[in-house]
CSV table of C-alpha atoms in Angstrom, one decimal:
chain,number,residue,atom,x,y,z
U,10,UNK,CA,-41.4,-3.6,-13.3
U,11,UNK,CA,-41.3,-0.1,-11.7
U,12,UNK,CA,-42.7,0.1,-8.1
U,13,UNK,CA,-45.3,2.7,-9.1
U,14,UNK,CA,-46.8,0.2,-11.6
U,15,UNK,CA,-47.5,-2.4,-8.9
U,16,UNK,CA,-51.0,-1.1,-8.1
U,17,UNK,CA,-52.2,-1.5,-11.6
U,18,UNK,CA,-50.6,-4.9,-12.1
U,19,UNK,CA,-52.9,-7.6,-13.4
U,20,UNK,CA,-51.9,-11.2,-14.0
U,21,UNK,CA,-51.9,-12.1,-17.6
U,22,UNK,CA,-51.1,-15.5,-19.1
U,23,UNK,CA,-49.3,-15.8,-22.5
U,24,UNK,CA,-49.4,-19.2,-24.1
U,25,UNK,CA,-46.1,-20.0,-26.0
U,26,UNK,CA,-48.1,-21.5,-28.9
U,27,UNK,CA,-49.3,-17.9,-29.7
U,28,UNK,CA,-45.8,-16.4,-29.5
U,29,UNK,CA,-43.8,-16.0,-32.7
U,30,UNK,CA,-40.8,-13.9,-31.7
U,31,UNK,CA,-38.8,-12.7,-28.8
U,32,UNK,CA,-36.3,-9.8,-28.8
U,33,UNK,CA,-34.0,-8.1,-26.3
U,34,UNK,CA,-35.3,-4.6,-25.7
U,35,UNK,CA,-32.7,-1.7,-25.5
U,36,UNK,CA,-32.7,2.0,-25.4
U,37,UNK,CA,-30.6,3.5,-28.2
U,38,UNK,CA,-29.7,7.0,-29.3
U,39,UNK,CA,-30.7,8.1,-32.8
U,40,UNK,CA,-28.4,6.5,-35.4
U,41,UNK,CA,-27.1,4.0,-32.9
U,42,UNK,CA,-27.1,0.5,-34.4
U,43,UNK,CA,-25.6,-1.7,-31.7
U,44,UNK,CA,-25.4,-1.8,-27.9
U,45,UNK,CA,-27.6,0.5,-25.8
U,46,UNK,CA,-29.1,0.2,-22.3
U,47,UNK,CA,-30.9,-3.1,-21.8
U,48,UNK,CA,-34.5,-2.6,-20.6
U,49,UNK,CA,-35.8,-6.1,-20.7
U,50,UNK,CA,-37.3,-8.4,-23.4
U,51,UNK,CA,-40.3,-8.0,-25.7
U,52,UNK,CA,-42.5,-10.9,-26.7
U,53,UNK,CA,-44.5,-10.8,-30.0
U,54,UNK,CA,-47.7,-12.8,-30.1
U,55,UNK,CA,-50.4,-13.6,-32.6
U,56,UNK,CA,-53.7,-12.2,-31.5
U,57,UNK,CA,-57.0,-13.6,-32.8
U,58,UNK,CA,-59.5,-10.8,-33.3
U,59,UNK,CA,-63.1,-10.9,-34.5
U,60,UNK,CA,-64.1,-11.9,-38.1
U,61,UNK,CA,-61.2,-14.4,-38.5
U,62,UNK,CA,-58.7,-11.5,-38.4
U,63,UNK,CA,-55.2,-12.1,-36.9
U,64,UNK,CA,-52.9,-9.3,-35.7
U,65,UNK,CA,-49.6,-9.1,-33.9
U,66,UNK,CA,-49.1,-7.5,-30.5
U,67,UNK,CA,-46.1,-6.8,-28.3
U,68,UNK,CA,-45.7,-7.5,-24.6
U,69,UNK,CA,-42.8,-5.7,-22.9
U,70,UNK,CA,-41.3,-7.4,-19.9
U,71,UNK,CA,-39.0,-5.0,-18.0
U,72,UNK,CA,-35.9,-6.1,-16.2
U,73,UNK,CA,-32.5,-4.4,-16.1
U,74,UNK,CA,-30.4,-7.5,-15.3
U,75,UNK,CA,-28.4,-8.6,-18.3
U,76,UNK,CA,-28.2,-12.2,-16.9
U,77,UNK,CA,-31.9,-12.5,-16.3
U,78,UNK,CA,-32.8,-11.1,-19.8
U,79,UNK,CA,-30.3,-13.3,-21.7
U,80,UNK,CA,-31.4,-16.4,-19.7
U,81,UNK,CA,-35.1,-15.7,-20.5
U,82,UNK,CA,-34.3,-14.8,-24.1
U,83,UNK,CA,-32.3,-18.1,-24.7
U,84,UNK,CA,-35.1,-20.3,-23.1
U,85,UNK,CA,-37.9,-18.6,-25.0
U,86,UNK,CA,-35.9,-18.9,-28.3
U,87,UNK,CA,-35.4,-22.7,-27.6
U,88,UNK,CA,-39.2,-23.1,-27.1
U,89,UNK,CA,-40.0,-21.2,-30.3
U,90,UNK,CA,-37.5,-23.2,-32.3
U,91,UNK,CA,-39.2,-26.4,-31.1
U,92,UNK,CA,-42.5,-25.7,-32.9
U,93,UNK,CA,-43.1,-27.9,-35.9
U,94,UNK,CA,-44.1,-26.4,-39.3
U,95,UNK,CA,-42.9,-22.9,-38.5
U,96,UNK,CA,-40.8,-21.8,-41.5
U,97,UNK,CA,-37.2,-20.5,-41.1
U,98,UNK,CA,-36.6,-19.9,-44.8
U,99,UNK,CA,-39.1,-19.0,-47.5
U,100,UNK,CA,-39.0,-18.5,-51.3
U,101,UNK,CA,-41.3,-15.5,-52.1
U,102,UNK,CA,-42.9,-14.6,-55.5
U,103,UNK,CA,-44.4,-11.1,-55.8
U,104,UNK,CA,-46.5,-10.3,-58.9
U,105,UNK,CA,-46.1,-6.5,-59.3
U,106,UNK,CA,-48.9,-6.2,-61.8
U,107,UNK,CA,-51.6,-7.8,-59.6
U,108,UNK,CA,-54.8,-5.7,-58.8
U,109,UNK,CA,-54.0,-2.0,-58.9
U,110,UNK,CA,-50.3,-2.9,-58.8
U,111,UNK,CA,-50.4,-3.1,-55.0
U,112,UNK,CA,-48.6,-6.4,-54.4
U,113,UNK,CA,-45.1,-5.0,-54.1
U,114,UNK,CA,-46.3,-2.4,-51.6
U,115,UNK,CA,-48.3,-5.0,-49.6
U,116,UNK,CA,-45.3,-7.3,-49.4
U,117,UNK,CA,-42.7,-4.7,-48.3
U,118,UNK,CA,-45.0,-2.7,-46.0
U,119,UNK,CA,-47.0,-5.4,-44.3
U,120,UNK,CA,-45.5,-8.8,-44.9
U,121,UNK,CA,-41.7,-8.5,-44.9
U,122,UNK,CA,-41.5,-6.7,-41.5
U,123,UNK,CA,-43.4,-9.7,-39.9
U,124,UNK,CA,-41.1,-12.2,-41.6
U,125,UNK,CA,-38.1,-10.3,-40.3
U,126,UNK,CA,-39.5,-10.1,-36.8
U,127,UNK,CA,-40.0,-13.8,-36.8
U,128,UNK,CA,-36.4,-14.3,-38.0
U,129,UNK,CA,-37.5,-15.9,-41.3
U,130,UNK,CA,-35.0,-15.6,-44.1
U,131,UNK,CA,-36.5,-14.8,-47.5
U,132,UNK,CA,-35.4,-15.1,-51.1
U,133,UNK,CA,-37.7,-12.7,-53.1
U,134,UNK,CA,-38.4,-12.9,-56.9
U,135,UNK,CA,-40.5,-10.0,-58.3
U,136,UNK,CA,-42.0,-11.6,-61.4
U,137,UNK,CA,-41.6,-9.8,-64.7
U,138,UNK,CA,-43.8,-11.8,-67.1
U,139,UNK,CA,-46.5,-14.5,-67.1
U,140,UNK,CA,-44.8,-17.8,-66.5
U,141,UNK,CA,-41.8,-16.3,-64.7
U,142,UNK,CA,-42.6,-18.0,-61.4
U,143,UNK,CA,-43.1,-21.3,-63.2
U,144,UNK,CA,-39.7,-21.1,-64.9
U,145,UNK,CA,-37.9,-20.1,-61.6
U,146,UNK,CA,-39.6,-23.0,-59.7
U,147,UNK,CA,-38.6,-25.6,-62.3
U,148,UNK,CA,-34.9,-24.7,-61.6
U,149,UNK,CA,-35.3,-24.0,-57.9
U,150,UNK,CA,-33.6,-26.1,-55.2
U,151,UNK,CA,-36.6,-26.3,-53.0
U,152,UNK,CA,-34.9,-28.3,-50.2
U,153,UNK,CA,-33.2,-25.0,-49.3
U,154,UNK,CA,-36.6,-23.6,-48.2
U,155,UNK,CA,-39.3,-24.6,-45.7
U,156,UNK,CA,-42.1,-23.1,-47.9
U,157,UNK,CA,-43.0,-21.0,-50.9
U,158,UNK,CA,-45.1,-17.8,-50.7
U,159,UNK,CA,-47.0,-16.0,-53.5
U,160,UNK,CA,-48.1,-12.4,-53.2
U,161,UNK,CA,-50.7,-11.7,-55.9
U,162,UNK,CA,-54.1,-12.6,-57.2
U,163,UNK,CA,-55.7,-16.0,-58.0
U,164,UNK,CA,-53.9,-16.3,-61.3
U,165,UNK,CA,-50.4,-15.8,-59.7
U,166,UNK,CA,-51.2,-18.3,-56.9
U,167,UNK,CA,-52.4,-20.8,-59.4
U,168,UNK,CA,-49.2,-20.5,-61.4
U,169,UNK,CA,-47.0,-21.0,-58.3
U,170,UNK,CA,-49.1,-24.0,-57.1
U,171,UNK,CA,-48.9,-25.5,-60.6
U,172,UNK,CA,-45.1,-24.9,-60.6
U,173,UNK,CA,-44.6,-26.5,-57.1
U,174,UNK,CA,-46.5,-29.6,-58.1
U,175,UNK,CA,-44.8,-29.8,-61.5
U,176,UNK,CA,-41.4,-29.5,-59.8
U,177,UNK,CA,-42.4,-32.4,-57.5
U,178,UNK,CA,-43.2,-34.6,-60.5
U,179,UNK,CA,-40.0,-33.7,-62.3
U,180,UNK,CA,-38.0,-34.5,-59.1
U,181,UNK,CA,-39.8,-37.8,-58.7
U,182,UNK,CA,-38.9,-38.7,-62.3
U,183,UNK,CA,-42.5,-38.8,-63.5
U,184,UNK,CA,-43.6,-38.3,-67.1
U,185,UNK,CA,-45.1,-34.8,-67.0
U,186,UNK,CA,-47.3,-35.4,-70.1
U,187,UNK,CA,-49.4,-38.0,-68.4
U,188,UNK,CA,-49.6,-38.2,-64.5
U,189,UNK,CA,-52.4,-40.5,-63.3
U,190,UNK,CA,-51.0,-40.6,-59.8
U,191,UNK,CA,-49.0,-37.4,-59.0
U,192,UNK,CA,-46.7,-37.1,-56.0
U,193,UNK,CA,-47.3,-34.5,-53.3
U,194,UNK,CA,-45.7,-31.0,-53.4
U,195,UNK,CA,-42.4,-30.9,-51.5
U,196,UNK,CA,-43.1,-27.8,-49.4
U,197,UNK,CA,-46.2,-25.8,-48.3
U,198,UNK,CA,-47.5,-22.9,-50.2
U,199,UNK,CA,-48.5,-19.6,-48.6
U,200,UNK,CA,-51.0,-17.2,-50.1
U,201,UNK,CA,-50.8,-13.4,-49.5
U,202,UNK,CA,-53.9,-11.8,-51.1
U,203,UNK,CA,-53.1,-8.9,-53.4
U,204,UNK,CA,-55.6,-9.5,-56.3
U,205,UNK,CA,-59.2,-8.7,-57.1
U,206,UNK,CA,-61.2,-11.8,-55.9
U,207,UNK,CA,-58.6,-13.8,-53.9
U,208,UNK,CA,-60.7,-16.9,-53.8
U,209,UNK,CA,-57.9,-19.1,-52.4
U,210,UNK,CA,-57.1,-16.6,-49.6
U,211,UNK,CA,-60.8,-16.2,-48.6
U,212,UNK,CA,-61.2,-20.0,-48.6
U,213,UNK,CA,-58.1,-20.5,-46.4
U,214,UNK,CA,-58.5,-17.5,-44.0
U,215,UNK,CA,-62.1,-16.5,-44.3
U,216,UNK,CA,-60.9,-12.9,-45.1
U,217,UNK,CA,-58.8,-10.9,-47.5
U,218,UNK,CA,-56.2,-9.5,-45.1
U,219,UNK,CA,-52.5,-9.6,-45.8
U,220,UNK,CA,-51.4,-9.5,-42.1
U,221,UNK,CA,-53.7,-12.5,-41.2
U,222,UNK,CA,-52.3,-14.5,-44.2
U,223,UNK,CA,-48.7,-13.6,-43.1
U,224,UNK,CA,-49.3,-14.7,-39.5
U,225,UNK,CA,-50.8,-18.0,-40.6
U,226,UNK,CA,-47.5,-18.6,-42.4
U,227,UNK,CA,-45.4,-17.4,-39.5
U,228,UNK,CA,-47.3,-19.6,-37.0
U,229,UNK,CA,-46.9,-22.6,-39.3
U,230,UNK,CA,-50.6,-23.4,-39.6
U,231,UNK,CA,-50.7,-26.2,-42.2
U,232,UNK,CA,-53.8,-27.3,-44.1
U,233,UNK,CA,-53.7,-30.2,-46.6
U,234,UNK,CA,-55.7,-29.4,-49.7
U,235,UNK,CA,-57.1,-31.4,-52.7
U,236,UNK,CA,-55.8,-30.5,-56.2
U,237,UNK,CA,-57.2,-31.4,-59.6
U,238,UNK,CA,-55.2,-32.3,-62.8
U,239,UNK,CA,-56.6,-30.9,-66.0
U,240,UNK,CA,-55.5,-32.9,-69.0
U,241,UNK,CA,-56.3,-33.3,-72.7
U,242,UNK,CA,-56.3,-36.9,-74.1
U,243,UNK,CA,-52.5,-36.4,-74.9
U,244,UNK,CA,-51.0,-34.1,-72.2
U,245,UNK,CA,-51.3,-32.5,-68.8
U,246,UNK,CA,-52.6,-28.9,-69.1
U,247,UNK,CA,-52.0,-28.0,-65.5
U,248,UNK,CA,-52.7,-28.6,-61.8
U,249,UNK,CA,-55.5,-26.4,-60.2
U,250,UNK,CA,-58.2,-26.1,-57.6
U,251,UNK,CA,-61.2,-25.0,-59.6
U,252,UNK,CA,-62.4,-24.5,-63.2
U,253,UNK,CA,-65.3,-23.0,-65.2
U,254,UNK,CA,-66.4,-23.7,-68.7
U,255,UNK,CA,-69.0,-21.6,-70.5
U,256,UNK,CA,-70.1,-18.3,-69.0
U,257,UNK,CA,-67.3,-18.1,-66.3
U,258,UNK,CA,-64.6,-18.8,-68.9
U,259,UNK,CA,-66.0,-16.5,-71.6
U,260,UNK,CA,-66.2,-13.7,-69.1
U,261,UNK,CA,-62.5,-14.1,-68.3
U,262,UNK,CA,-61.6,-14.5,-72.0
U,263,UNK,CA,-63.3,-11.1,-72.7
U,264,UNK,CA,-61.7,-9.5,-69.7
U,265,UNK,CA,-58.2,-10.6,-70.9
U,266,UNK,CA,-58.8,-9.0,-74.3
U,267,UNK,CA,-59.4,-5.6,-72.5
U,268,UNK,CA,-56.3,-5.6,-70.2
U,269,UNK,CA,-55.8,-2.0,-71.0
U,270,UNK,CA,-58.8,-1.2,-68.8
U,271,UNK,CA,-58.5,-0.8,-65.0
U,272,UNK,CA,-59.0,-4.2,-63.3
U,273,UNK,CA,-62.5,-3.7,-61.7
U,274,UNK,CA,-63.8,-1.9,-64.7
U,275,UNK,CA,-62.5,-4.6,-67.1
U,276,UNK,CA,-64.2,-7.4,-65.0
U,277,UNK,CA,-67.5,-5.5,-64.8
U,278,UNK,CA,-67.5,-4.8,-68.5
U,279,UNK,CA,-66.7,-8.4,-69.4
U,280,UNK,CA,-69.4,-9.7,-67.0
U,281,UNK,CA,-72.1,-7.4,-68.4
U,282,UNK,CA,-71.1,-8.0,-72.1
U,283,UNK,CA,-71.0,-11.8,-71.7
U,284,UNK,CA,-74.4,-11.7,-70.0
U,285,UNK,CA,-75.8,-9.6,-72.8
U,286,UNK,CA,-74.4,-12.1,-75.4
U,287,UNK,CA,-75.4,-15.1,-73.2
U,288,UNK,CA,-75.4,-18.3,-75.2
U,289,UNK,CA,-75.1,-22.0,-74.2
U,290,UNK,CA,-72.4,-24.4,-75.1
U,291,UNK,CA,-73.4,-27.7,-76.6
U,292,UNK,CA,-71.3,-30.4,-74.9
U,293,UNK,CA,-71.1,-33.9,-73.5
U,294,UNK,CA,-70.2,-34.3,-69.8
U,295,UNK,CA,-69.1,-37.7,-68.5
U,296,UNK,CA,-68.4,-38.1,-64.8
U,297,UNK,CA,-67.5,-40.7,-62.2
U,298,UNK,CA,-69.6,-40.2,-59.1
U,299,UNK,CA,-67.8,-40.2,-55.7
U,300,UNK,CA,-67.8,-43.7,-54.2
U,301,UNK,CA,-67.6,-42.6,-50.5
U,302,UNK,CA,-70.9,-41.2,-49.0
U,303,UNK,CA,-70.8,-37.6,-47.9
U,304,UNK,CA,-72.1,-36.9,-44.4
U,305,UNK,CA,-72.4,-33.1,-44.6
U,306,UNK,CA,-74.5,-32.3,-47.6
U,307,UNK,CA,-76.7,-29.2,-47.0
U,308,UNK,CA,-80.3,-30.1,-46.8
U,309,UNK,CA,-81.6,-27.0,-48.5
U,310,UNK,CA,-79.4,-27.3,-51.6
U,311,UNK,CA,-80.7,-29.2,-54.6
U,312,UNK,CA,-77.9,-31.7,-54.7
U,313,UNK,CA,-77.7,-35.1,-56.3
U,314,UNK,CA,-75.3,-37.4,-54.6
U,315,UNK,CA,-74.7,-40.6,-56.4
U,316,UNK,CA,-72.9,-43.5,-54.7
U,317,UNK,CA,-72.5,-46.5,-57.0
U,318,UNK,CA,-70.9,-49.8,-56.5
U,319,UNK,CA,-69.0,-50.1,-59.7
U,320,UNK,CA,-65.8,-48.1,-60.0
U,321,UNK,CA,-66.2,-47.7,-63.8
U,322,UNK,CA,-69.8,-46.5,-63.6
U,323,UNK,CA,-69.4,-43.4,-65.8
U,324,UNK,CA,-72.5,-41.1,-66.2
U,325,UNK,CA,-73.1,-39.0,-69.3
U,326,UNK,CA,-75.1,-35.8,-69.8
U,327,UNK,CA,-75.6,-34.2,-73.1
U,328,UNK,CA,-77.1,-30.9,-73.8
U,329,UNK,CA,-76.8,-27.1,-73.9
U,330,UNK,CA,-75.1,-25.6,-70.8
U,331,UNK,CA,-74.7,-22.0,-69.9
U,332,UNK,CA,-72.0,-22.8,-67.3
U,333,UNK,CA,-70.1,-25.8,-66.0
U,334,UNK,CA,-68.1,-25.5,-62.7
U,335,UNK,CA,-65.7,-28.1,-61.5
U,336,UNK,CA,-64.3,-27.3,-58.0
U,337,UNK,CA,-62.2,-29.3,-55.5
U,338,UNK,CA,-62.5,-26.5,-52.9
U,339,UNK,CA,-65.4,-24.4,-51.7
U,340,UNK,CA,-64.1,-21.2,-53.4
U,341,UNK,CA,-65.2,-18.5,-50.9
U,342,UNK,CA,-65.1,-14.9,-52.0
U,343,UNK,CA,-66.8,-11.6,-51.2
U,344,UNK,CA,-69.4,-12.3,-53.9
U,345,UNK,CA,-70.1,-15.8,-52.6
U,346,UNK,CA,-69.9,-15.9,-48.8
U,347,UNK,CA,-70.7,-19.6,-48.6
U,348,UNK,CA,-68.5,-20.4,-51.6
U,349,UNK,CA,-69.1,-21.0,-55.3
U,350,UNK,CA,-69.1,-24.7,-54.3
U,351,UNK,CA,-70.4,-24.9,-50.7
U,352,UNK,CA,-71.0,-28.7,-51.0
U,353,UNK,CA,-67.3,-29.6,-51.1
U,354,UNK,CA,-64.5,-29.2,-48.6
U,355,UNK,CA,-60.7,-28.3,-48.8
U,356,UNK,CA,-59.6,-32.0,-48.4
U,357,UNK,CA,-62.5,-34.5,-48.6
U,358,UNK,CA,-61.2,-36.0,-51.9
U,359,UNK,CA,-64.2,-34.9,-54.0
U,360,UNK,CA,-65.1,-32.3,-56.6
U,361,UNK,CA,-68.3,-30.4,-56.9
U,362,UNK,CA,-69.7,-30.6,-60.5
U,363,UNK,CA,-72.2,-27.8,-61.0
U,364,UNK,CA,-74.1,-27.8,-64.3
U,365,UNK,CA,-76.3,-24.8,-65.3
U,366,UNK,CA,-78.5,-25.9,-68.2
U,367,UNK,CA,-79.9,-23.5,-70.8
U,368,UNK,CA,-82.4,-21.1,-69.4
U,369,UNK,CA,-83.5,-17.4,-69.9
U,370,UNK,CA,-81.2,-14.6,-69.0
U,371,UNK,CA,-83.6,-13.5,-66.2
U,372,UNK,CA,-83.5,-16.9,-64.6
U,373,UNK,CA,-79.7,-17.2,-65.0
U,374,UNK,CA,-79.2,-13.8,-63.3
U,375,UNK,CA,-81.5,-14.9,-60.4
U,376,UNK,CA,-79.2,-17.9,-60.0
U,377,UNK,CA,-76.1,-15.7,-60.0
U,378,UNK,CA,-77.6,-13.3,-57.5
U,379,UNK,CA,-78.4,-16.2,-55.1
U,380,UNK,CA,-74.6,-16.7,-54.6
U,381,UNK,CA,-74.5,-13.5,-52.6
U,382,UNK,CA,-77.1,-14.8,-50.1
U,383,UNK,CA,-76.5,-17.6,-47.6
U,384,UNK,CA,-78.3,-20.5,-49.2
U,385,UNK,CA,-80.2,-22.1,-52.0
U,386,UNK,CA,-78.1,-20.9,-54.9
U,387,UNK,CA,-78.7,-24.3,-56.6
U,388,UNK,CA,-82.4,-24.5,-55.9
U,389,UNK,CA,-83.5,-24.0,-59.5
U,390,UNK,CA,-84.9,-26.6,-62.0
U,391,UNK,CA,-82.1,-25.8,-64.5
U,392,UNK,CA,-79.2,-26.3,-62.0
U,393,UNK,CA,-77.8,-29.7,-61.2
U,394,UNK,CA,-75.0,-30.5,-58.8
U,395,UNK,CA,-73.0,-33.8,-58.4
U,396,UNK,CA,-70.2,-34.9,-56.1
U,397,UNK,CA,-67.6,-36.6,-58.3
U,398,UNK,CA,-64.0,-37.8,-58.6
U,399,UNK,CA,-63.5,-37.5,-62.3
U,400,UNK,CA,-65.1,-35.4,-65.1
U,401,UNK,CA,-64.6,-35.3,-68.9
U,402,UNK,CA,-65.9,-32.3,-70.8
U,403,UNK,CA,-66.3,-32.6,-74.6
U,404,UNK,CA,-67.8,-29.7,-76.5
U,405,UNK,CA,-69.9,-30.9,-79.5
U,406,UNK,CA,-70.1,-29.1,-82.8
U,407,UNK,CA,-73.6,-28.6,-84.1
U,408,UNK,CA,-74.5,-31.0,-86.8
U,409,UNK,CA,-77.0,-29.9,-89.4
U,410,UNK,CA,-77.5,-28.8,-93.0
U,411,UNK,CA,-76.1,-25.3,-92.5
U,412,UNK,CA,-72.6,-25.9,-93.9
U,413,UNK,CA,-71.6,-22.3,-93.4
U,414,UNK,CA,-72.4,-22.4,-89.6
U,415,UNK,CA,-70.6,-25.7,-89.3
U,416,UNK,CA,-67.5,-24.3,-91.1
U,417,UNK,CA,-67.6,-21.3,-88.8
U,418,UNK,CA,-67.8,-23.5,-85.7
U,419,UNK,CA,-64.9,-25.7,-86.8
U,420,UNK,CA,-62.8,-22.7,-87.4
U,421,UNK,CA,-63.8,-21.2,-84.1
U,422,UNK,CA,-63.0,-24.3,-82.2
U,423,UNK,CA,-59.6,-24.6,-84.0
U,424,UNK,CA,-58.8,-21.1,-82.7
U,425,UNK,CA,-59.6,-22.2,-79.1
U,426,UNK,CA,-63.1,-20.9,-79.0
U,427,UNK,CA,-63.7,-23.1,-76.0
U,428,UNK,CA,-61.9,-21.2,-73.3
U,429,UNK,CA,-61.4,-22.5,-69.7
U,430,UNK,CA,-61.1,-20.5,-66.6
U,431,UNK,CA,-58.8,-22.5,-64.3
U,432,UNK,CA,-58.2,-20.7,-61.0
U,433,UNK,CA,-58.7,-17.3,-62.6
U,434,UNK,CA,-56.2,-18.2,-65.4
U,435,UNK,CA,-57.4,-18.4,-69.0
U,436,UNK,CA,-56.6,-21.7,-70.8
U,437,UNK,CA,-57.3,-22.0,-74.6
U,438,UNK,CA,-55.2,-25.0,-75.3
U,439,UNK,CA,-57.9,-27.6,-75.5
U,440,UNK,CA,-61.6,-28.3,-76.1
U,441,UNK,CA,-61.8,-31.8,-74.6
U,442,UNK,CA,-60.6,-31.8,-71.0
U,443,UNK,CA,-60.3,-34.6,-68.4
U,444,UNK,CA,-60.4,-33.5,-64.8
U,445,UNK,CA,-59.3,-35.7,-61.8
U,446,UNK,CA,-59.2,-34.9,-58.1
U,447,UNK,CA,-56.1,-35.9,-56.1
U,448,UNK,CA,-56.7,-35.9,-52.3
U,449,UNK,CA,-54.4,-33.7,-50.1
U,450,UNK,CA,-51.8,-33.2,-52.9
U,451,UNK,CA,-50.5,-29.9,-51.5
U,452,UNK,CA,-50.1,-28.3,-48.1
U,453,UNK,CA,-51.2,-24.7,-47.9
U,454,UNK,CA,-50.6,-22.3,-45.0
U,455,UNK,CA,-53.9,-21.6,-43.4
U,456,UNK,CA,-56.8,-23.2,-41.6
U,457,UNK,CA,-60.0,-25.0,-42.6
U,458,UNK,CA,-62.6,-22.3,-42.8
U,459,UNK,CA,-65.2,-24.8,-41.5
U,460,UNK,CA,-63.5,-24.3,-38.2
U,461,UNK,CA,-63.7,-20.5,-38.3
U,462,UNK,CA,-66.6,-18.4,-37.4
U,463,UNK,CA,-69.1,-18.3,-40.3
U,464,UNK,CA,-67.6,-15.9,-42.8
U,465,UNK,CA,-69.8,-12.9,-43.3
U,466,UNK,CA,-69.7,-10.8,-46.5
U,467,UNK,CA,-72.1,-8.8,-48.5
U,468,UNK,CA,-72.2,-8.2,-52.2
U,469,UNK,CA,-73.5,-5.5,-54.5
U,470,UNK,CA,-71.9,-6.7,-57.7
U,471,UNK,CA,-75.1,-7.8,-59.5
């Protein structure tokens, strides 16, 4: 450096594992594209700030010698190219209609510059309709890419994850109608949050922050994650991470009917209206408890862990349920800082089955409010939780003398009156659904949030 800087010089260590790019630094005139006076090299590193946030920072190393700079540049590039899992080429899907239509802006303003800085080649598809990403993935030659990235909300991410896994089954020559043992996804999936709730992003990064998500992808942080298959007796509906039947699904179905409303307004309206018309679903739940004992159940939660010897020991519950949640991942979000299913993990091969039995509206609201606090959201007599590996949900029509009511129910169920909320996507195709968990079926860019500092969030939604 310059001699007048020597007095302020401090020794600083930069670990190469934190570096994601190195560039030659030149002074150029306005409009000059090439050449210029060489000033040194610039190293770009990933900096871990508070609250799980990552940011990039530049370190300038000054040296006017062409030989020195080119030698350093070559050596540093060699080291960077040696890191495993860091992508060189990515297939990117951007959903322009995500929350407040901000996904395109988020990608081109915050994400693309970092990909360019890290010398990652990208092939971008801006989706034009629901199912667009799925149809592109089915035809895509994925071996040309190191990973796939989705910029959007939970619904978009769910569609891309489903497409990636479906493509893996097609390439493996599997029958896609019935897949008892699916093969793993071929490449990792990156999630850039640009939706309303961004459950998957919160669960992977502990925060909704596009730059943090991008840097996890750039640095090649890989996290294997469990995935569920949702099937009817005759066909596979989709791959997914979490689902709700009852209140959670009816709220989404109502919100989808009011897509003309602004996103937040639509969700608030649907939530309040579904709460006002709160009614239970009569159904039969069958589940296969997890065989392996879980070590890290939370003491304060009212949790039932069943570990039985027989592999075919199915359990049945019949009754009236306000909500049924089936989740293979913890599902963190700003409304639930510990997660909607805090008793499961990203990749422990289990699902949390959370059953809310019929109760008064007041008690149900108390249960919902408890998600915003740090513990005890299941500590109610009407809430039961199980750790399971398979679940079957079969809605039951009311039997009785009231023929009119029965006819109405039959017609309603024929019209798909039993909606499912799978990863924020509405599914109306089936009433009877069979859910299986498949351990570590996909790699996602991110980290295990158990290893992060405890994720702090507050909620004023209820």
